[in-house]
Amino acid sequence: MIMNVEILASSISDNFFYLLHDSQGRAVLVDPVDGAQAVEFLRREGLELEAVVNTHFHHDHIGGNDAVFAAFPQASLLAGAVDTPQIEAGQSRAVDRKLYAGDAVAVGEVEVRVLDTPGHTPGHISLLGERHLLSGDTLFAGGVGNCSFGGDPGVLYATFRDVISALSDSVIFYPGHDYALRNLEFILSLEPDNAPAQELLKAEREVVEAAKADRVAKKDRILRRRTLGDERAYNPFLRVDDPALVEGLKTSHGDIFSQEMQKSEAPAEAAFRTLRRLRNDW
């Protein structure tokens, strides 16, 4: 079974969205915010769109749906059941199939499994293939999703504790945005001796300079494949069980940690909440 993952850099926002297709040209679009670009790519490559999947209801992930369905009216719209009402309110097309944890999305040789990954929104979903995780706005390079627009940091913490932690280090993840530069700078403001983050920040700065006037180069930047194992080595949101990280947050941001501990069931959750709050204001 061969599934190709194409990464498309939106021309109208800072989003990245994804197209999955097989050797016979059958395709699934994930979060096509830039409808015109999605349609142009599908037609240029001679692909037949069979389904669109939205990971959550935010406009920067569903904004291109109507343009895509105008060009490919036979395609189906799939979305997480919890976020479906907001998705339908934001466009003219009704959701054809509501998705639940464990469901399969299968089109030809393309097959991914639905993971419930709430937190960024109440009904956020992610898609897991054999070696690929399309994480939407749940996981980013060096960070996690913002919870300020309908989300909940405690719920997002539980997603990482119960769902993301169970996935293999070798899984490559594909986020909805590239916030690596700012996330790495944030990490080093808290952990100046974080050697993997230091190395990654140096590399990011080099490619950012090369990408400033070139969307293709920017796309190539995010296409440097990152695995969950890579993230677990340096991303503090994935290391909240590390006693040294927890103690460091208690020392440097004790008041915030204490406030978040009152909302938490464990120090790891308080650390996650503290990090998310600090990143919000950084």
C-alpha positions as a Python dict, from the first residue, in 0.01 Angstrom:
ca = {
    (1, 'M'): (0, 0, 0),
    (2, 'I'): (152, 330, -112),
    (3, 'M'): (27, 664, 18),
    (4, 'N'): (194, 985, -94),
    (5, 'V'): (181, 1295, 127),
    (6, 'E'): (198, 1628, -57),
    (7, 'I'): (252, 1939, 155),
    (8, 'L'): (104, 2262, 20),
    (9, 'A'): (198, 2607, 151),
    (10, 'S'): (-102, 2839, 146),
    (11, 'S'): (-62, 3156, -58),
    (12, 'I'): (-319, 3345, 153),
    (13, 'S'): (-210, 3258, 508),
    (14, 'D'): (75, 3101, 703),
    (15, 'N'): (-95, 2760, 691),
    (16, 'F'): (26, 2436, 545),
    (17, 'F'): (-228, 2183, 424),
    (18, 'Y'): (-199, 1832, 293),
    (19, 'L'): (-300, 1611, 5),
    (20, 'L'): (-287, 1233, 34),
    (21, 'H'): (-300, 1030, -287),
    (22, 'D'): (-228, 684, -419),
    (23, 'S'): (-67, 548, -734),
    (24, 'Q'): (-401, 555, -918),
    (25, 'G'): (-452, 928, -858),
    (26, 'R'): (-723, 901, -592),
    (27, 'A'): (-685, 1181, -340),
    (28, 'V'): (-789, 1316, -1),
    (29, 'L'): (-738, 1681, 98),
    (30, 'V'): (-681, 1776, 461),
    (31, 'D'): (-766, 2131, 577),
    (32, 'P'): (-754, 2306, 236),
    (33, 'V'): (-757, 2668, 349),
    (34, 'D'): (-636, 2786, 7),
    (35, 'G'): (-904, 2647, -222),
    (36, 'A'): (-767, 2795, -543),
    (37, 'Q'): (-424, 2648, -484),
    (38, 'A'): (-570, 2310, -392),
    (39, 'V'): (-779, 2296, -710),
    (40, 'E'): (-487, 2405, -928),
    (41, 'F'): (-260, 2138, -779),
    (42, 'L'): (-519, 1860, -818),
    (43, 'R'): (-585, 1949, -1180),
    (44, 'R'): (-220, 1994, -1270),
    (45, 'E'): (-130, 1655, -1125),
    (46, 'G'): (-434, 1483, -1275),
    (47, 'L'): (-566, 1369, -937),
    (48, 'E'): (-926, 1277, -861),
    (49, 'L'): (-1043, 1424, -531),
    (50, 'E'): (-1265, 1185, -339),
    (51, 'A'): (-1274, 1343, 7),
    (52, 'V'): (-1189, 1648, 214),
    (53, 'V'): (-1114, 1608, 585),
    (54, 'N'): (-1122, 1900, 828),
    (55, 'T'): (-929, 1850, 1152),
    (56, 'H'): (-1122, 2127, 1330),
    (57, 'F'): (-1354, 2420, 1275),
    (58, 'H'): (-1121, 2722, 1263),
    (59, 'H'): (-1156, 2926, 944),
    (60, 'D'): (-789, 2896, 855),
    (61, 'H'): (-848, 2522, 810),
    (62, 'I'): (-1190, 2515, 641),
    (63, 'G'): (-1183, 2843, 446),
    (64, 'G'): (-1112, 2680, 110),
    (65, 'N'): (-1377, 2409, 132),
    (66, 'D'): (-1638, 2586, -80),
    (67, 'A'): (-1394, 2656, -363),
    (68, 'V'): (-1276, 2295, -360),
    (69, 'F'): (-1629, 2153, -371),
    (70, 'A'): (-1726, 2392, -650),
    (71, 'A'): (-1454, 2228, -859),
    (72, 'F'): (-1503, 1872, -728),
    (73, 'P'): (-1871, 1845, -629),
    (74, 'Q'): (-1856, 1466, -616),
    (75, 'A'): (-1608, 1468, -326),
    (76, 'S'): (-1726, 1399, 29),
    (77, 'L'): (-1666, 1617, 335),
    (78, 'L'): (-1551, 1440, 650),
    (79, 'A'): (-1500, 1598, 992),
    (80, 'G'): (-1485, 1517, 1359),
    (81, 'A'): (-1831, 1475, 1505),
    (82, 'V'): (-1786, 1727, 1787),
    (83, 'D'): (-1667, 2013, 1564),
    (84, 'T'): (-1914, 1938, 1283),
    (85, 'P'): (-2175, 2202, 1380),
    (86, 'Q'): (-1917, 2483, 1371),
    (87, 'I'): (-1770, 2352, 1044),
    (88, 'E'): (-2113, 2348, 882),
    (89, 'A'): (-2185, 2699, 1012),
    (90, 'G'): (-1870, 2830, 844),
    (91, 'Q'): (-1942, 2712, 490),
    (92, 'S'): (-2220, 2614, 250),
    (93, 'R'): (-2150, 2239, 243),
    (94, 'A'): (-2289, 1995, 499),
    (95, 'V'): (-2059, 1732, 646),
    (96, 'D'): (-2120, 1400, 471),
    (97, 'R'): (-1959, 1180, 734),
    (98, 'K'): (-1888, 1247, 1099),
    (99, 'L'): (-1566, 1093, 1224),
    (100, 'Y'): (-1497, 928, 1558),
    (101, 'A'): (-1182, 789, 1722),
    (102, 'G'): (-1070, 470, 1553),
    (103, 'D'): (-1259, 533, 1229),
    (104, 'A'): (-1075, 466, 905),
    (105, 'V'): (-1064, 711, 617),
    (106, 'A'): (-990, 494, 314),
    (107, 'V'): (-968, 602, -50),
    (108, 'G'): (-796, 352, -275),
    (109, 'E'): (-453, 288, -127),
    (110, 'V'): (-486, 592, 99),
    (111, 'E'): (-582, 487, 450),
    (112, 'V'): (-553, 679, 774),
    (113, 'R'): (-703, 628, 1118),
    (114, 'V'): (-883, 897, 1315),
    (115, 'L'): (-742, 1002, 1651),
    (116, 'D'): (-940, 1217, 1892),
    (117, 'T'): (-698, 1497, 1981),
    (118, 'P'): (-909, 1766, 2153),
    (119, 'G'): (-769, 2069, 2328),
    (120, 'H'): (-704, 2323, 2054),
    (121, 'T'): (-1077, 2290, 1991),
    (122, 'P'): (-1323, 2060, 2168),
    (123, 'G'): (-1347, 1824, 1872),
    (124, 'H'): (-1006, 1844, 1705),
    (125, 'I'): (-903, 1524, 1527),
    (126, 'S'): (-573, 1406, 1382),
    (127, 'L'): (-507, 1146, 1113),
    (128, 'L'): (-258, 862, 1158),
    (129, 'G'): (-115, 662, 870),
    (130, 'E'): (145, 389, 890),
    (131, 'R'): (429, 639, 932),
    (132, 'H'): (252, 976, 919),
    (133, 'L'): (59, 1190, 1166),
    (134, 'L'): (-137, 1483, 1029),
    (135, 'S'): (-160, 1676, 1353),
    (136, 'G'): (-353, 1987, 1246),
    (137, 'D'): (-310, 2243, 1524),
    (138, 'T'): (-242, 1991, 1801),
    (139, 'L'): (136, 1953, 1767),
    (140, 'F'): (389, 2190, 1613),
    (141, 'A'): (765, 2182, 1589),
    (142, 'G'): (872, 2298, 1934),
    (143, 'G'): (520, 2361, 2061),
    (144, 'V'): (155, 2267, 2083),
    (145, 'G'): (-174, 2427, 1985),
    (146, 'N'): (-307, 2750, 2129),
    (147, 'C'): (-614, 2699, 2347),
    (148, 'S'): (-743, 3057, 2334),
    (149, 'F'): (-1009, 3010, 2065),
    (150, 'G'): (-1245, 2748, 2201),
    (151, 'G'): (-983, 2520, 2349),
    (152, 'D'): (-878, 2396, 2693),
    (153, 'P'): (-517, 2339, 2805),
    (154, 'G'): (-617, 2065, 3049),
    (155, 'V'): (-788, 1875, 2769),
    (156, 'L'): (-488, 1929, 2541),
    (157, 'Y'): (-258, 1796, 2813),
    (158, 'A'): (-473, 1481, 2834),
    (159, 'T'): (-445, 1440, 2456),
    (160, 'F'): (-67, 1432, 2480),
    (161, 'R'): (-69, 1211, 2790),
    (162, 'D'): (-315, 956, 2656),
    (163, 'V'): (-296, 970, 2276),
    (164, 'I'): (24, 1124, 2139),
    (165, 'S'): (244, 950, 2396),
    (166, 'A'): (130, 611, 2263),
    (167, 'L'): (266, 677, 1914),
    (168, 'S'): (603, 554, 1790),
    (169, 'D'): (911, 777, 1790),
    (170, 'S'): (947, 704, 1418),
    (171, 'V'): (617, 867, 1320),
    (172, 'I'): (662, 1176, 1102),
    (173, 'F'): (423, 1457, 1189),
    (174, 'Y'): (278, 1721, 961),
    (175, 'P'): (150, 2035, 1140),
    (176, 'G'): (-92, 2299, 1018),
    (177, 'H'): (157, 2583, 1071),
    (178, 'D'): (531, 2631, 1103),
    (179, 'Y'): (604, 2817, 1426),
    (180, 'A'): (942, 2652, 1477),
    (181, 'L'): (1150, 2970, 1495),
    (182, 'R'): (945, 3140, 1766),
    (183, 'N'): (889, 2815, 1951),
    (184, 'L'): (1260, 2744, 1964),
    (185, 'E'): (1334, 3094, 2087),
    (186, 'F'): (1072, 3044, 2359),
    (187, 'I'): (1222, 2710, 2463),
    (188, 'L'): (1568, 2860, 2496),
    (189, 'S'): (1432, 3149, 2703),
    (190, 'L'): (1332, 2884, 2957),
    (191, 'E'): (1608, 2629, 2898),
    (192, 'P'): (1916, 2808, 2765),
    (193, 'D'): (2119, 2488, 2790),
    (194, 'N'): (1878, 2280, 2579),
    (195, 'A'): (2138, 2158, 2327),
    (196, 'P'): (1899, 2005, 2069),
    (197, 'A'): (1698, 2328, 2066),
    (198, 'Q'): (2016, 2533, 2022),
    (199, 'E'): (2115, 2330, 1716),
    (200, 'L'): (1766, 2345, 1567),
    (201, 'L'): (1740, 2721, 1620),
    (202, 'K'): (2067, 2779, 1436),
    (203, 'A'): (1943, 2570, 1144),
    (204, 'E'): (1602, 2741, 1145),
    (205, 'R'): (1755, 3087, 1128),
    (206, 'E'): (1963, 2984, 828),
    (207, 'V'): (1668, 2848, 632),
    (208, 'V'): (1443, 3138, 731),
    (209, 'E'): (1688, 3377, 569),
    (210, 'A'): (1687, 3163, 256),
    (211, 'A'): (1307, 3147, 252),
    (212, 'K'): (1212, 3511, 300),
    (213, 'A'): (1120, 3580, -61),
    (214, 'D'): (1049, 3229, -181),
    (215, 'R'): (736, 3028, -97),
    (216, 'V'): (891, 2712, -234),
    (217, 'A'): (1186, 2750, 0),
    (218, 'K'): (947, 2815, 287),
    (219, 'K'): (763, 2498, 195),
    (220, 'D'): (1091, 2310, 183),
    (221, 'R'): (1161, 2433, 535),
    (222, 'I'): (859, 2262, 688),
    (223, 'L'): (916, 1963, 466),
    (224, 'R'): (1230, 1880, 657),
    (225, 'R'): (1064, 1580, 812),
    (226, 'R'): (1032, 1586, 1190),
    (227, 'T'): (950, 1279, 1393),
    (228, 'L'): (781, 1243, 1729),
    (229, 'G'): (1112, 1112, 1858),
    (230, 'D'): (1280, 1437, 1753),
    (231, 'E'): (1018, 1639, 1939),
    (232, 'R'): (1042, 1428, 2252),
    (233, 'A'): (1411, 1512, 2276),
    (234, 'Y'): (1368, 1889, 2310),
    (235, 'N'): (1003, 2007, 2307),
    (236, 'P'): (914, 2088, 2670),
    (237, 'F'): (543, 2022, 2617),
    (238, 'L'): (635, 1660, 2550),
    (239, 'R'): (870, 1644, 2850),
    (240, 'V'): (642, 1755, 3134),
    (241, 'D'): (712, 1429, 3318),
    (242, 'D'): (1077, 1537, 3350),
    (243, 'P'): (1132, 1632, 3718),
    (244, 'A'): (1407, 1877, 3620),
    (245, 'L'): (1171, 2065, 3388),
    (246, 'V'): (899, 2077, 3652),
    (247, 'E'): (1138, 2202, 3919),
    (248, 'G'): (1277, 2460, 3680),
    (249, 'L'): (928, 2599, 3617),
    (250, 'K'): (857, 2606, 3989),
    (251, 'T'): (1175, 2806, 4043),
    (252, 'S'): (1143, 3049, 3753),
    (253, 'H'): (764, 3093, 3746),
    (254, 'G'): (647, 2975, 4085),
    (255, 'D'): (338, 3195, 4106),
    (256, 'I'): (205, 3079, 3770),
    (257, 'F'): (289, 2716, 3844),
    (258, 'S'): (105, 2735, 4177),
    (259, 'Q'): (-201, 2885, 4009),
    (260, 'E'): (-202, 2616, 3742),
    (261, 'M'): (-143, 2341, 3998),
    (262, 'Q'): (-476, 2431, 4156),
    (263, 'K'): (-646, 2336, 3827),
    (264, 'S'): (-439, 2022, 3774),
    (265, 'E'): (-443, 1660, 3882),
    (266, 'A'): (-65, 1621, 3872),
    (267, 'P'): (254, 1831, 3852),
    (268, 'A'): (298, 1725, 3488),
    (269, 'E'): (-35, 1882, 3398),
    (270, 'A'): (54, 2198, 3591),
    (271, 'A'): (383, 2214, 3399),
    (272, 'F'): (198, 2178, 3068),
    (273, 'R'): (-52, 2448, 3162),
    (274, 'T'): (229, 2676, 3280),
    (275, 'L'): (419, 2633, 2953),
    (276, 'R'): (108, 2703, 2747),
    (277, 'R'): (33, 3016, 2951),
    (278, 'L'): (389, 3142, 2922),
    (279, 'R'): (394, 3078, 2548),
    (280, 'N'): (65, 3270, 2510),
    (281, 'D'): (227, 3583, 2650),
    (282, 'W'): (576, 3540, 2504),
}
